[in-house]
mmCIF file of C-alpha atoms and ligand atoms in Angstrom:
data_model
loop_
_atom_site.group_PDB
_atom_site.id
_atom_site.type_symbol
_atom_site.label_atom_id
_atom_site.label_comp_id
_atom_site.label_asym_id
_atom_site.label_seq_id
_atom_site.Cartn_x
_atom_site.Cartn_y
_atom_site.Cartn_z
ATOM 1 C CA MET A 151 16.160 16.962 -17.448
ATOM 2 C CA LYS A 152 19.446 14.441 -16.985
ATOM 3 C CA GLY A 153 18.902 12.111 -13.666
ATOM 4 C CA THR A 154 15.338 11.956 -13.552
ATOM 5 C CA CYS A 155 13.098 9.535 -15.467
ATOM 6 C CA PHE A 156 9.878 10.221 -16.983
ATOM 7 C CA LEU A 157 7.151 8.412 -18.899
ATOM 8 C CA ASN A 158 3.710 9.815 -19.635
ATOM 9 C CA PHE A 159 0.987 8.396 -17.805
ATOM 10 C CA ILE A 160 -1.984 7.139 -19.713
ATOM 11 C CA PRO A 161 -5.143 7.842 -17.685
ATOM 12 C CA THR A 162 -7.665 5.807 -19.977
ATOM 13 C CA PHE A 163 -7.726 2.680 -18.319
ATOM 14 C CA LEU A 164 -8.386 4.025 -14.911
ATOM 15 C CA PHE A 165 -11.115 6.194 -16.207
ATOM 16 C CA LEU A 166 -12.632 3.274 -17.596
ATOM 17 C CA VAL A 167 -12.630 1.427 -14.440
ATOM 18 C CA SER A 168 -13.294 4.489 -12.328
ATOM 19 C CA MET A 169 -16.726 4.929 -14.888
ATOM 20 C CA ALA A 170 -17.579 1.123 -14.247
ATOM 21 C CA TYR A 171 -17.441 1.332 -10.602
ATOM 22 C CA SER A 172 -19.393 4.623 -10.010
ATOM 23 C CA ALA A 173 -22.359 2.822 -11.643
ATOM 24 C CA MET A 174 -22.020 0.631 -8.464
ATOM 25 C CA GLU A 175 -21.762 3.053 -5.815
ATOM 26 C CA VAL A 176 -24.232 2.687 -3.174
ATOM 27 C CA THR A 177 -26.737 5.416 -2.343
ATOM 28 C CA ASN A 178 -26.824 6.498 1.180
ATOM 29 C CA VAL A 179 -25.909 6.348 4.438
ATOM 30 C CA THR A 180 -27.671 3.588 5.233
ATOM 31 C CA ALA A 181 -25.536 1.498 2.762
ATOM 32 C CA ASP A 182 -22.541 2.438 5.225
ATOM 33 C CA GLN A 183 -24.337 1.802 8.235
ATOM 34 C CA THR A 184 -25.106 -1.860 6.926
ATOM 35 C CA ALA A 185 -21.479 -2.287 5.820
ATOM 36 C CA LEU A 186 -19.988 -1.049 9.216
ATOM 37 C CA LEU A 187 -22.543 -3.606 10.835
ATOM 38 C CA ALA A 188 -21.439 -6.101 8.685
ATOM 39 C CA LEU A 189 -18.139 -5.642 9.714
ATOM 40 C CA LYS A 190 -18.902 -5.711 13.507
ATOM 41 C CA ALA A 191 -20.427 -8.974 12.899
ATOM 42 C CA HIS A 192 -16.897 -10.329 11.655
ATOM 43 C CA LEU A 193 -15.068 -9.067 15.083
ATOM 44 C CA THR A 194 -14.314 -10.179 18.464
ATOM 45 C CA ASP A 195 -13.934 -6.942 20.445
ATOM 46 C CA PRO A 196 -12.269 -7.981 24.041
ATOM 47 C CA HIS A 197 -13.035 -4.530 25.198
ATOM 48 C CA ASN A 198 -16.654 -4.499 24.479
ATOM 49 C CA ILE A 199 -16.409 -0.972 22.645
ATOM 50 C CA LEU A 200 -17.945 -1.326 19.463
ATOM 51 C CA PRO A 201 -21.004 -3.626 20.975
ATOM 52 C CA ASN A 202 -22.005 -0.662 23.209
ATOM 53 C CA ASN A 203 -20.893 1.996 20.705
ATOM 54 C CA TRP A 204 -21.986 1.027 17.212
ATOM 55 C CA SER A 205 -25.756 1.492 18.004
ATOM 56 C CA THR A 206 -28.484 1.848 15.260
ATOM 57 C CA THR A 207 -30.230 4.420 17.558
ATOM 58 C CA ALA A 208 -27.490 6.778 16.617
ATOM 59 C CA SER A 209 -26.013 8.183 13.293
ATOM 60 C CA VAL A 210 -23.254 6.293 12.147
ATOM 61 C CA CYS A 211 -21.234 9.415 12.167
ATOM 62 C CA SER A 212 -21.342 9.605 16.061
ATOM 63 C CA TRP A 213 -19.738 6.156 16.162
ATOM 64 C CA ILE A 214 -16.245 5.524 17.571
ATOM 65 C CA GLY A 215 -13.983 5.284 14.905
ATOM 66 C CA VAL A 216 -15.950 6.751 12.283
ATOM 67 C CA THR A 217 -15.887 9.927 10.437
ATOM 68 C CA CYS A 218 -18.531 11.284 7.746
ATOM 69 C CA GLY A 219 -17.234 13.639 5.276
ATOM 70 C CA ALA A 220 -19.313 16.899 3.834
ATOM 71 C CA GLN A 221 -19.951 14.275 0.836
ATOM 72 C CA ARG A 222 -23.741 13.760 1.192
ATOM 73 C CA ASP A 223 -22.824 12.852 4.981
ATOM 74 C CA ARG A 224 -21.094 9.742 4.111
ATOM 75 C CA VAL A 225 -18.584 7.802 5.889
ATOM 76 C CA SER A 226 -15.138 9.106 5.043
ATOM 77 C CA GLY A 227 -12.937 7.446 7.617
ATOM 78 C CA LEU A 228 -12.521 4.594 9.669
ATOM 79 C CA ASN A 229 -9.876 4.217 12.353
ATOM 80 C CA LEU A 230 -10.073 1.206 14.288
ATOM 81 C CA SER A 231 -6.278 1.024 15.107
ATOM 82 C CA HIS A 232 -5.279 -0.098 18.306
ATOM 83 C CA MET A 233 -8.138 -1.659 19.475
ATOM 84 C CA SER A 234 -7.514 -5.429 20.234
ATOM 85 C CA LEU A 235 -9.674 -6.513 17.537
ATOM 86 C CA SER A 236 -9.703 -9.595 16.069
ATOM 87 C CA GLY A 237 -11.528 -11.025 13.110
ATOM 88 C CA TYR A 238 -12.163 -10.616 9.253
ATOM 89 C CA ILE A 239 -12.775 -8.018 6.869
ATOM 90 C CA PRO A 240 -15.997 -8.793 4.899
ATOM 91 C CA SER A 241 -16.986 -8.159 1.412
ATOM 92 C CA GLU A 242 -19.438 -5.516 2.441
ATOM 93 C CA ILE A 243 -16.298 -3.251 3.175
ATOM 94 C CA GLY A 244 -16.463 -2.424 -0.400
ATOM 95 C CA ASN A 245 -19.854 -0.535 0.009
ATOM 96 C CA LEU A 246 -18.281 2.239 2.087
ATOM 97 C CA SER A 247 -18.396 4.117 -1.279
ATOM 98 C CA PHE A 248 -16.776 7.363 0.177
ATOM 99 C CA LEU A 249 -14.155 5.812 2.275
ATOM 100 C CA SER A 250 -11.055 7.969 1.982
ATOM 101 C CA PHE A 251 -8.909 6.840 5.204
ATOM 102 C CA LEU A 252 -8.958 3.175 6.692
ATOM 103 C CA SER A 253 -6.747 2.181 9.424
ATOM 104 C CA ILE A 254 -7.268 -1.010 11.243
ATOM 105 C CA ARG A 255 -3.364 -1.004 12.199
ATOM 106 C CA ASN A 256 -2.320 -2.891 15.253
ATOM 107 C CA ASN A 257 -5.042 -5.482 15.714
ATOM 108 C CA ASN A 258 -5.118 -9.154 15.096
ATOM 109 C CA PHE A 259 -7.131 -9.241 11.969
ATOM 110 C CA GLN A 260 -6.706 -12.647 10.245
ATOM 111 C CA GLY A 261 -8.046 -13.978 6.679
ATOM 112 C CA SER A 262 -7.011 -12.634 3.233
ATOM 113 C CA LEU A 263 -8.332 -9.149 1.865
ATOM 114 C CA PRO A 264 -11.781 -9.302 -0.110
ATOM 115 C CA ASN A 265 -11.629 -8.025 -3.551
ATOM 116 C CA GLU A 266 -14.309 -5.519 -2.777
ATOM 117 C CA LEU A 267 -11.532 -3.143 -1.550
ATOM 118 C CA ALA A 268 -10.983 -2.210 -4.580
ATOM 119 C CA ARG A 269 -14.519 -0.697 -4.978
ATOM 120 C CA LEU A 270 -13.288 2.187 -2.675
ATOM 121 C CA LEU A 271 -12.583 4.656 -5.586
ATOM 122 C CA HIS A 272 -11.877 7.558 -3.301
ATOM 123 C CA LEU A 273 -9.515 5.654 -0.923
ATOM 124 C CA GLU A 274 -6.203 7.665 0.012
ATOM 125 C CA TYR A 275 -4.830 6.211 2.928
ATOM 126 C CA LEU A 276 -4.872 2.092 3.566
ATOM 127 C CA ASP A 277 -2.841 0.806 6.889
ATOM 128 C CA PHE A 278 -3.584 -2.436 7.631
ATOM 129 C CA GLY A 279 0.258 -3.029 9.264
ATOM 130 C CA PHE A 280 0.600 -4.922 12.344
ATOM 131 C CA ASN A 281 -1.998 -7.600 11.732
ATOM 132 C CA SER A 282 -2.297 -11.209 10.983
ATOM 133 C CA PHE A 283 -3.371 -11.228 7.410
ATOM 134 C CA THR A 284 -2.470 -13.769 4.938
ATOM 135 C CA GLY A 285 -3.257 -14.629 1.419
ATOM 136 C CA ASP A 286 -1.893 -12.816 -1.524
ATOM 137 C CA ILE A 287 -2.342 -9.035 -1.943
ATOM 138 C CA PRO A 288 -5.277 -8.648 -4.312
ATOM 139 C CA PRO A 289 -4.148 -7.600 -7.855
ATOM 140 C CA SER A 290 -7.223 -5.459 -7.786
ATOM 141 C CA LEU A 291 -5.857 -3.014 -5.288
ATOM 142 C CA GLY A 292 -4.053 -1.626 -8.443
ATOM 143 C CA SER A 293 -7.204 -0.280 -9.634
ATOM 144 C CA LEU A 294 -7.793 2.024 -6.702
ATOM 145 C CA PRO A 295 -7.268 5.619 -8.376
ATOM 146 C CA LYS A 296 -6.435 7.913 -5.448
ATOM 147 C CA LEU A 297 -4.245 5.596 -3.151
ATOM 148 C CA LYS A 298 -1.400 7.423 -1.587
ATOM 149 C CA SER A 299 -0.308 4.980 1.267
ATOM 150 C CA LEU A 300 -0.566 1.600 1.358
ATOM 151 C CA LEU A 301 0.867 -0.102 4.648
ATOM 152 C CA LEU A 302 0.670 -3.661 4.717
ATOM 153 C CA GLU A 303 3.699 -4.240 6.901
ATOM 154 C CA ALA A 304 4.248 -6.935 9.680
ATOM 155 C CA ASN A 305 1.557 -9.395 8.385
ATOM 156 C CA PHE A 306 1.786 -12.984 6.576
ATOM 157 C CA PHE A 307 0.985 -11.765 3.110
ATOM 158 C CA LEU A 308 1.945 -14.597 0.630
ATOM 159 C CA GLY A 309 2.855 -14.506 -3.111
ATOM 160 C CA ASN A 310 3.951 -12.123 -5.457
ATOM 161 C CA LEU A 311 4.082 -8.414 -5.379
ATOM 162 C CA PRO A 312 1.051 -7.486 -7.436
ATOM 163 C CA LEU A 313 2.313 -5.803 -10.970
ATOM 164 C CA SER A 314 -0.903 -3.893 -10.924
ATOM 165 C CA LEU A 315 0.670 -1.844 -7.830
ATOM 166 C CA TRP A 316 2.784 0.019 -10.177
ATOM 167 C CA ASN A 317 -0.321 1.452 -11.936
ATOM 168 C CA ILE A 318 -1.531 3.728 -9.236
ATOM 169 C CA SER A 319 0.096 6.673 -10.145
ATOM 170 C CA SER A 320 -1.224 8.382 -7.100
ATOM 171 C CA LEU A 321 1.066 5.958 -4.571
ATOM 172 C CA GLN A 322 3.270 7.704 -2.738
ATOM 173 C CA THR A 323 4.015 5.185 0.129
ATOM 174 C CA ILE A 324 4.238 1.631 0.100
ATOM 175 C CA ASN A 325 5.287 -0.543 3.315
ATOM 176 C CA ILE A 326 5.156 -4.332 2.765
ATOM 177 C CA SER A 327 8.216 -5.166 5.235
ATOM 178 C CA TYR A 328 8.093 -8.238 7.352
ATOM 179 C CA ASN A 329 5.791 -10.297 5.465
ATOM 180 C CA GLN A 330 6.133 -13.778 3.634
ATOM 181 C CA LEU A 331 6.250 -12.238 -0.206
ATOM 182 C CA HIS A 332 7.936 -14.734 -2.983
ATOM 183 C CA GLY A 333 8.696 -14.693 -6.426
ATOM 184 C CA PHE A 334 10.330 -12.242 -8.589
ATOM 185 C CA MET A 335 10.117 -8.263 -8.151
ATOM 186 C CA PRO A 336 7.625 -7.544 -11.380
ATOM 187 C CA SER A 337 9.326 -4.676 -13.799
ATOM 188 C CA SER A 338 7.047 -1.725 -14.117
ATOM 189 C CA ILE A 339 5.962 -1.148 -17.830
ATOM 190 C CA PHE A 340 3.797 1.501 -18.229
ATOM 191 C CA SER A 341 3.262 3.776 -15.387
ATOM 192 C CA ARG A 342 4.820 7.144 -14.375
ATOM 193 C CA SER A 343 4.769 6.438 -10.427
ATOM 194 C CA SER A 344 4.924 9.257 -7.898
ATOM 195 C CA LEU A 345 6.517 6.627 -5.209
ATOM 196 C CA TYR A 346 8.250 8.352 -2.581
ATOM 197 C CA THR A 347 9.221 5.516 -0.509
ATOM 198 C CA ILE A 348 8.942 1.872 -0.906
ATOM 199 C CA ASP A 349 9.785 -0.588 1.648
ATOM 200 C CA LEU A 350 9.724 -4.375 0.802
ATOM 201 C CA SER A 351 12.568 -5.573 3.494
ATOM 202 C CA PHE A 352 12.243 -8.889 5.247
ATOM 203 C CA ASN A 353 10.504 -10.819 2.966
ATOM 204 C CA HIS A 354 11.528 -13.804 0.211
ATOM 205 C CA LEU A 355 11.799 -11.862 -2.800
ATOM 206 C CA SER A 356 14.163 -13.466 -5.362
ATOM 207 C CA GLY A 357 15.843 -12.685 -8.752
ATOM 208 C CA GLU A 358 17.062 -9.568 -9.933
ATOM 209 C CA ILE A 359 15.742 -5.974 -9.462
ATOM 210 C CA PRO A 360 14.329 -5.403 -12.741
ATOM 211 C CA ALA A 361 16.418 -2.757 -14.750
ATOM 212 C CA ASP A 362 13.410 -0.559 -15.636
ATOM 213 C CA ILE A 363 11.835 0.042 -12.051
ATOM 214 C CA PHE A 364 14.130 3.008 -11.582
ATOM 215 C CA ASN A 365 13.409 5.126 -14.806
ATOM 216 C CA HIS A 366 9.543 5.283 -13.377
ATOM 217 C CA LEU A 367 10.431 6.540 -10.083
ATOM 218 C CA PRO A 368 11.532 9.975 -10.447
ATOM 219 C CA GLU A 369 10.241 11.117 -6.778
ATOM 220 C CA LEU A 370 11.981 8.299 -5.062
ATOM 221 C CA ARG A 371 13.301 9.500 -1.369
ATOM 222 C CA GLY A 372 13.605 5.883 0.417
ATOM 223 C CA ILE A 373 14.225 2.396 -1.017
ATOM 224 C CA TYR A 374 14.603 -0.473 1.356
ATOM 225 C CA PHE A 375 14.865 -3.760 0.010
ATOM 226 C CA SER A 376 17.081 -5.620 2.831
ATOM 227 C CA ARG A 377 16.564 -9.308 4.045
ATOM 228 C CA ASN A 378 15.528 -10.708 0.852
ATOM 229 C CA ARG A 379 17.048 -13.353 -1.400
ATOM 230 C CA LEU A 380 17.524 -10.476 -4.770
ATOM 231 C CA SER A 381 20.622 -11.562 -6.596
ATOM 232 C CA GLY A 382 22.359 -10.128 -9.467
ATOM 233 C CA SER A 383 23.545 -6.474 -10.243
ATOM 234 C CA ILE A 384 21.563 -3.446 -8.909
ATOM 235 C CA PRO A 385 20.529 -1.331 -12.102
ATOM 236 C CA ARG A 386 22.891 1.134 -12.828
ATOM 237 C CA THR A 387 19.531 3.616 -13.452
ATOM 238 C CA ILE A 388 19.274 3.832 -9.566
ATOM 239 C CA GLY A 389 22.277 6.315 -10.132
ATOM 240 C CA ASN A 390 20.030 8.818 -11.504
ATOM 241 C CA CYS A 391 17.119 9.092 -9.018
ATOM 242 C CA THR A 392 18.522 12.123 -7.965
ATOM 243 C CA LEU A 393 16.066 13.028 -4.738
ATOM 244 C CA ILE A 394 16.877 9.459 -3.182
ATOM 245 C CA GLU A 395 17.676 9.976 0.427
ATOM 246 C CA GLU A 396 17.878 6.606 1.867
ATOM 247 C CA ILE A 397 18.796 3.004 0.615
ATOM 248 C CA ASN A 398 18.956 0.068 2.477
ATOM 249 C CA PHE A 399 19.758 -3.380 0.277
ATOM 250 C CA SER A 400 21.616 -5.212 3.018
ATOM 251 C CA GLU A 401 21.603 -8.928 3.492
ATOM 252 C CA ASN A 402 20.623 -9.827 -0.417
ATOM 253 C CA ASN A 403 23.131 -11.103 -2.701
ATOM 254 C CA LEU A 404 23.623 -7.932 -4.887
ATOM 255 C CA THR A 405 26.515 -6.696 -6.658
ATOM 256 C CA GLY A 406 26.636 -3.738 -9.292
ATOM 257 C CA GLU A 407 28.692 -0.636 -10.690
ATOM 258 C CA ILE A 408 26.739 2.380 -9.948
ATOM 259 C CA LYS A 409 27.372 6.156 -11.106
ATOM 260 C CA PRO A 410 25.843 8.127 -8.425
ATOM 261 C CA ASN A 411 24.220 11.541 -8.690
ATOM 262 C CA TRP A 412 22.461 11.756 -5.218
ATOM 263 C CA PRO A 413 22.774 14.796 -3.609
ATOM 264 C CA PHE A 414 20.283 14.272 -1.135
ATOM 265 C CA LEU A 415 21.562 11.117 0.104
ATOM 266 C CA THR A 416 21.790 10.601 4.073
ATOM 267 C CA TYR A 417 22.467 6.875 4.401
ATOM 268 C CA LEU A 418 23.506 4.008 2.077
ATOM 269 C CA VAL A 419 23.778 0.060 2.911
ATOM 270 C CA LEU A 420 24.594 -1.818 -0.015
ATOM 271 C CA ILE A 421 26.932 -4.833 -0.345
ATOM 272 C CA SER A 422 30.496 -5.014 -0.214
ATOM 273 C CA SER A 423 31.068 -5.560 -3.743
ATOM 274 C CA ILE A 424 29.611 -2.486 -4.965
ATOM 275 C CA GLU A 425 31.833 -0.162 -7.453
ATOM 276 C CA PHE A 426 31.091 3.356 -7.569
ATOM 277 C CA GLN A 427 32.692 5.361 -10.824
HETATM 278 C C1 NAG B 193 -31.639 4.463 1.458
HETATM 279 O O1 NAG B 193 -31.634 4.148 0.349
HETATM 280 C C2 NAG B 193 -32.458 2.697 0.675
HETATM 281 C C3 NAG B 193 -32.693 2.402 -0.837
HETATM 282 O O2 NAG B 193 -31.688 2.265 -1.615
HETATM 283 C C4 NAG B 193 -34.025 3.207 1.025
HETATM 284 O O3 NAG B 193 -34.808 2.195 1.365
HETATM 285 C C5 NAG B 193 -33.569 3.958 2.483
HETATM 286 O O4 NAG B 193 -34.914 4.614 2.826
HETATM 287 C C6 NAG B 193 -32.991 5.244 1.915
HETATM 288 N N1 NAG B 193 -32.358 5.694 3.501
HETATM 289 C C7 NAG B 193 -32.198 7.204 3.745
HETATM 290 C C8 NAG B 193 -31.710 7.520 5.181
HETATM 291 O O5 NAG B 193 -32.489 8.098 2.818
HETATM 292 C C1 NAG B 194 -19.917 6.511 20.912
HETATM 293 O O1 NAG B 194 -18.969 7.019 21.270
HETATM 294 C C2 NAG B 194 -18.588 8.119 20.774
HETATM 295 C C3 NAG B 194 -17.316 8.947 20.886
HETATM 296 O O2 NAG B 194 -16.781 8.131 22.347
HETATM 297 C C4 NAG B 194 -19.686 9.078 21.879
HETATM 298 O O3 NAG B 194 -19.767 10.372 21.183
HETATM 299 C C5 NAG B 194 -20.991 8.666 21.434
HETATM 300 O O4 NAG B 194 -22.078 9.257 22.045
HETATM 301 C C6 NAG B 194 -21.431 6.979 21.680
HETATM 302 N N1 NAG B 194 -22.350 6.647 21.415
HETATM 303 C C7 NAG B 194 -23.066 5.920 22.225
HETATM 304 C C8 NAG B 194 -24.327 5.512 21.577
HETATM 305 O O5 NAG B 194 -22.759 5.123 23.285
HETATM 306 C C1 NAG B 195 -6.346 6.505 14.607
HETATM 307 O O1 NAG B 195 -6.560 6.141 16.017
HETATM 308 C C2 NAG B 195 -5.179 6.070 16.754
HETATM 309 C C3 NAG B 195 -5.628 5.322 18.041
HETATM 310 O O2 NAG B 195 -6.530 5.804 18.746
HETATM 311 C C4 NAG B 195 -4.655 7.261 16.639
HETATM 312 O O3 NAG B 195 -3.390 7.273 17.545
HETATM 313 C C5 NAG B 195 -4.592 8.040 15.328
HETATM 314 O O4 NAG B 195 -3.705 9.011 15.623
HETATM 315 C C6 NAG B 195 -5.737 7.746 14.663
HETATM 316 N N1 NAG B 195 -5.235 8.492 13.328
HETATM 317 C C7 NAG B 195 -5.951 9.591 12.860
HETATM 318 C C8 NAG B 195 -5.488 9.945 11.439
HETATM 319 O O5 NAG B 195 -6.797 9.860 13.316
HETATM 320 C C1 NAG B 196 -22.975 -4.476 -0.008
HETATM 321 O O1 NAG B 196 -22.321 -5.373 -0.431
HETATM 322 C C2 NAG B 196 -22.683 -6.382 -0.338
HETATM 323 C C3 NAG B 196 -21.331 -7.645 -0.655
HETATM 324 O O2 NAG B 196 -20.116 -7.005 -1.181
HETATM 325 C C4 NAG B 196 -23.792 -7.159 -1.275
HETATM 326 O O3 NAG B 196 -24.155 -8.148 -1.347
HETATM 327 C C5 NAG B 196 -24.660 -5.834 -1.203
HETATM 328 O O4 NAG B 196 -25.615 -6.086 -2.128
HETATM 329 C C6 NAG B 196 -24.288 -4.751 -1.008
HETATM 330 N N1 NAG B 196 -24.930 -3.439 -0.972
HETATM 331 C C7 NAG B 196 -25.910 -3.054 0.165
HETATM 332 C C8 NAG B 196 -26.546 -2.031 -0.148
HETATM 333 O O5 NAG B 196 -25.564 -2.997 1.325
HETATM 334 C C1 NAG B 197 -1.758 -0.863 -15.889
HETATM 335 O O1 NAG B 197 -2.541 -0.023 -16.639
HETATM 336 C C2 NAG B 197 -2.342 -0.205 -18.151
HETATM 337 C C3 NAG B 197 -2.927 0.805 -19.030
HETATM 338 O O2 NAG B 197 -2.557 2.372 -18.217
HETATM 339 C C4 NAG B 197 -3.311 -1.656 -18.485
HETATM 340 O O3 NAG B 197 -2.981 -1.512 -19.837
HETATM 341 C C5 NAG B 197 -2.574 -2.580 -17.722
HETATM 342 O O4 NAG B 197 -3.140 -4.011 -17.968
HETATM 343 C C6 NAG B 197 -2.356 -2.433 -16.246
HETATM 344 N N1 NAG B 197 -1.559 -3.580 -15.707
HETATM 345 C C7 NAG B 197 -1.971 -3.916 -14.524
HETATM 346 C C8 NAG B 197 -1.174 -4.984 -14.261
HETATM 347 O O5 NAG B 197 -3.064 -3.684 -14.081
HETATM 348 C C1 NAG B 198 7.955 0.054 7.102
HETATM 349 O O1 NAG B 198 7.250 -0.420 8.564
HETATM 350 C C2 NAG B 198 8.414 -0.874 9.536
HETATM 351 C C3 NAG B 198 7.621 -1.392 10.339
HETATM 352 O O2 NAG B 198 6.859 -0.588 11.195
HETATM 353 C C4 NAG B 198 8.919 0.051 10.086
HETATM 354 O O3 NAG B 198 10.090 -0.347 10.898
HETATM 355 C C5 NAG B 198 9.717 0.871 8.598
HETATM 356 O O4 NAG B 198 10.265 2.234 9.183
HETATM 357 C C6 NAG B 198 8.728 1.188 7.826
HETATM 358 N N1 NAG B 198 9.406 1.787 6.614
HETATM 359 C C7 NAG B 198 9.339 3.242 6.159
HETATM 360 C C8 NAG B 198 10.347 3.640 4.975
HETATM 361 O O5 NAG B 198 8.667 3.984 6.845
HETATM 362 C C1 NAG B 199 19.121 -1.802 7.024
HETATM 363 O O1 NAG B 199 18.531 -3.190 6.954
HETATM 364 C C2 NAG B 199 19.206 -4.082 8.078
HETATM 365 C C3 NAG B 199 18.315 -5.172 7.874
HETATM 366 O O2 NAG B 199 18.905 -6.162 6.737
HETATM 367 C C4 NAG B 199 19.227 -3.295 9.462
HETATM 368 O O3 NAG B 199 19.456 -3.804 10.313
HETATM 369 C C5 NAG B 199 19.911 -2.046 9.222
HETATM 370 O O4 NAG B 199 19.227 -1.319 10.552
HETATM 371 C C6 NAG B 199 19.233 -1.048 8.233
HETATM 372 N N1 NAG B 199 20.001 -0.002 8.198
HETATM 373 C C7 NAG B 199 19.612 1.336 8.566
HETATM 374 C C8 NAG B 199 20.853 2.504 8.157
HETATM 375 O O5 NAG B 199 18.360 1.442 8.504
HETATM 376 C C1 NAG B 200 19.946 6.879 -16.119
HETATM 377 O O1 NAG B 200 21.063 6.214 -15.749
HETATM 378 C C2 NAG B 200 21.378 5.218 -16.970
HETATM 379 C C3 NAG B 200 22.644 4.717 -16.597
HETATM 380 O O2 NAG B 200 23.515 5.006 -15.794
HETATM 381 C C4 NAG B 200 21.755 6.145 -18.355
HETATM 382 O O3 NAG B 200 22.032 5.430 -19.498
HETATM 383 C C5 NAG B 200 20.263 6.944 -18.845
HETATM 384 O O4 NAG B 200 20.484 7.700 -19.708
HETATM 385 C C6 NAG B 200 20.000 7.236 -17.634
HETATM 386 N N1 NAG B 200 18.563 8.144 -17.973
HETATM 387 C C7 NAG B 200 18.026 9.327 -17.508
HETATM 388 C C8 NAG B 200 16.463 9.521 -18.147
HETATM 389 O O5 NAG B 200 18.558 10.072 -17.254
HETATM 390 C C1 NAG B 201 25.239 -14.887 -4.998
HETATM 391 O O1 NAG B 201 25.023 -14.566 -6.340
HETATM 392 C C2 NAG B 201 26.475 -15.329 -7.188
HETATM 393 C C3 NAG B 201 26.231 -14.636 -8.658
HETATM 394 O O2 NAG B 201 25.982 -13.193 -8.650
HETATM 395 C C4 NAG B 201 26.336 -16.399 -7.237
HETATM 396 O O3 NAG B 201 27.008 -17.228 -7.789
HETATM 397 C C5 NAG B 201 26.093 -16.867 -5.657
HETATM 398 O O4 NAG B 201 25.722 -18.395 -5.942
HETATM 399 C C6 NAG B 201 25.088 -16.632 -5.011
HETATM 400 N N1 NAG B 201 25.128 -16.818 -3.409
HETATM 401 C C7 NAG B 201 24.119 -17.132 -2.516
HETATM 402 C C8 NAG B 201 24.140 -17.138 -1.542
HETATM 403 O O5 NAG B 201 22.675 -17.241 -3.363
#
């Protein structure tokens, strides 16, 4: 299997987390309603859509932006994107126990993300892009066992990229471009990852790209680290991520000698001092 990089996934840890949290799952749709009303109470809605529509005289399943699933008629989706909302995400969000889709893209949400997001064990899609969130990306997000898409681009997130994100074996897309991330990129120690694209462009990440990260990303198609402060040499192991289509490492201070095996590559932006062998 030359050219790909495998490591066995160890499910035990996530399984135990999952057990611990399911005991805390809240029991019926009334809890979903309480959680959504808490969210509404933390919002300013200049178009006055939610105050009129999110009314307790009707089922939450008829509320704008809310989708219910077959699963005991609980809330499974929340889409409040492009509504000019501002405000905060309250900790009660963690009580939407069956939520699998959550998008509040393109609003003006502020503050930091509550750790309770980590209780959304069915969450597959999280899109908080184009808001004004700040603070650290909670490392607890690494315990979301079904997360496939983590979209946090164009906010003011600070601090380090949490190591725990490498632990989400279901994750396919990470976009945290256009934020204020600092520090070194964590190396991936344990997990096999199904990551398809990772975009960390336009941050302040520094130090070297850890040599081991490409050993655990056999599915990688697109990698974008441009406009950071990365230095040192690009790990040679990137050469054997064979499915890669797009690479953009421009505007860093990287060097390297790479022996590529990239039959699907459509574009590549590295730096001038790369040598191909
Ligand atoms: C939901 O559960 C609470 C207690 O946890 C109970 O008081 C309430 O009646 C239940 N609501 C429905 C709609 O079953
Ligand atoms: C809320 O909006 C939905 C979708 O437009 C509509 O079907 C529902 O009747 C509205 N509910 C109320 C109470 O206005
Ligand atoms: C979410 O809402 C936005 C704006 O109304 C819409 O464009 C988008 O298609 C919705 N997404 C989903 C998955 O329904
Ligand atoms: C929901 O979440 C809040 C804060 O995380 C908590 O205090 C509350 O007890 C939870 N349960 C219900 C049923 O609202
Ligand atoms: C990642 O998962 C492993 C077990 O699979 C666990 O031991 C480790 O603490 C996790 N790392 C982080 C940073 O969450
Ligand atoms: C990440 O988000 C930015 C801003 O929306 C976008 O320009 C970029 O194409 C996204 N990256 C990927 C890999 O989709
Ligand atoms: C690569 O990233 C730079 C930002 O450093 C951007 O200007 C350029 O358009 C990107 N190249 C491609 C092919 O997307
Ligand atoms: C990946 O590439 C490195 C250096 O180019 C090589 O030594 C290593 O054996 C390769 N790993 C796999 C799993 O193919
Ligand atoms: C770029 O990296 C080289 C070493 O690889 C170092 O000598 C140089 O100072 C760095 N330049 C900048 C602008 O950081």
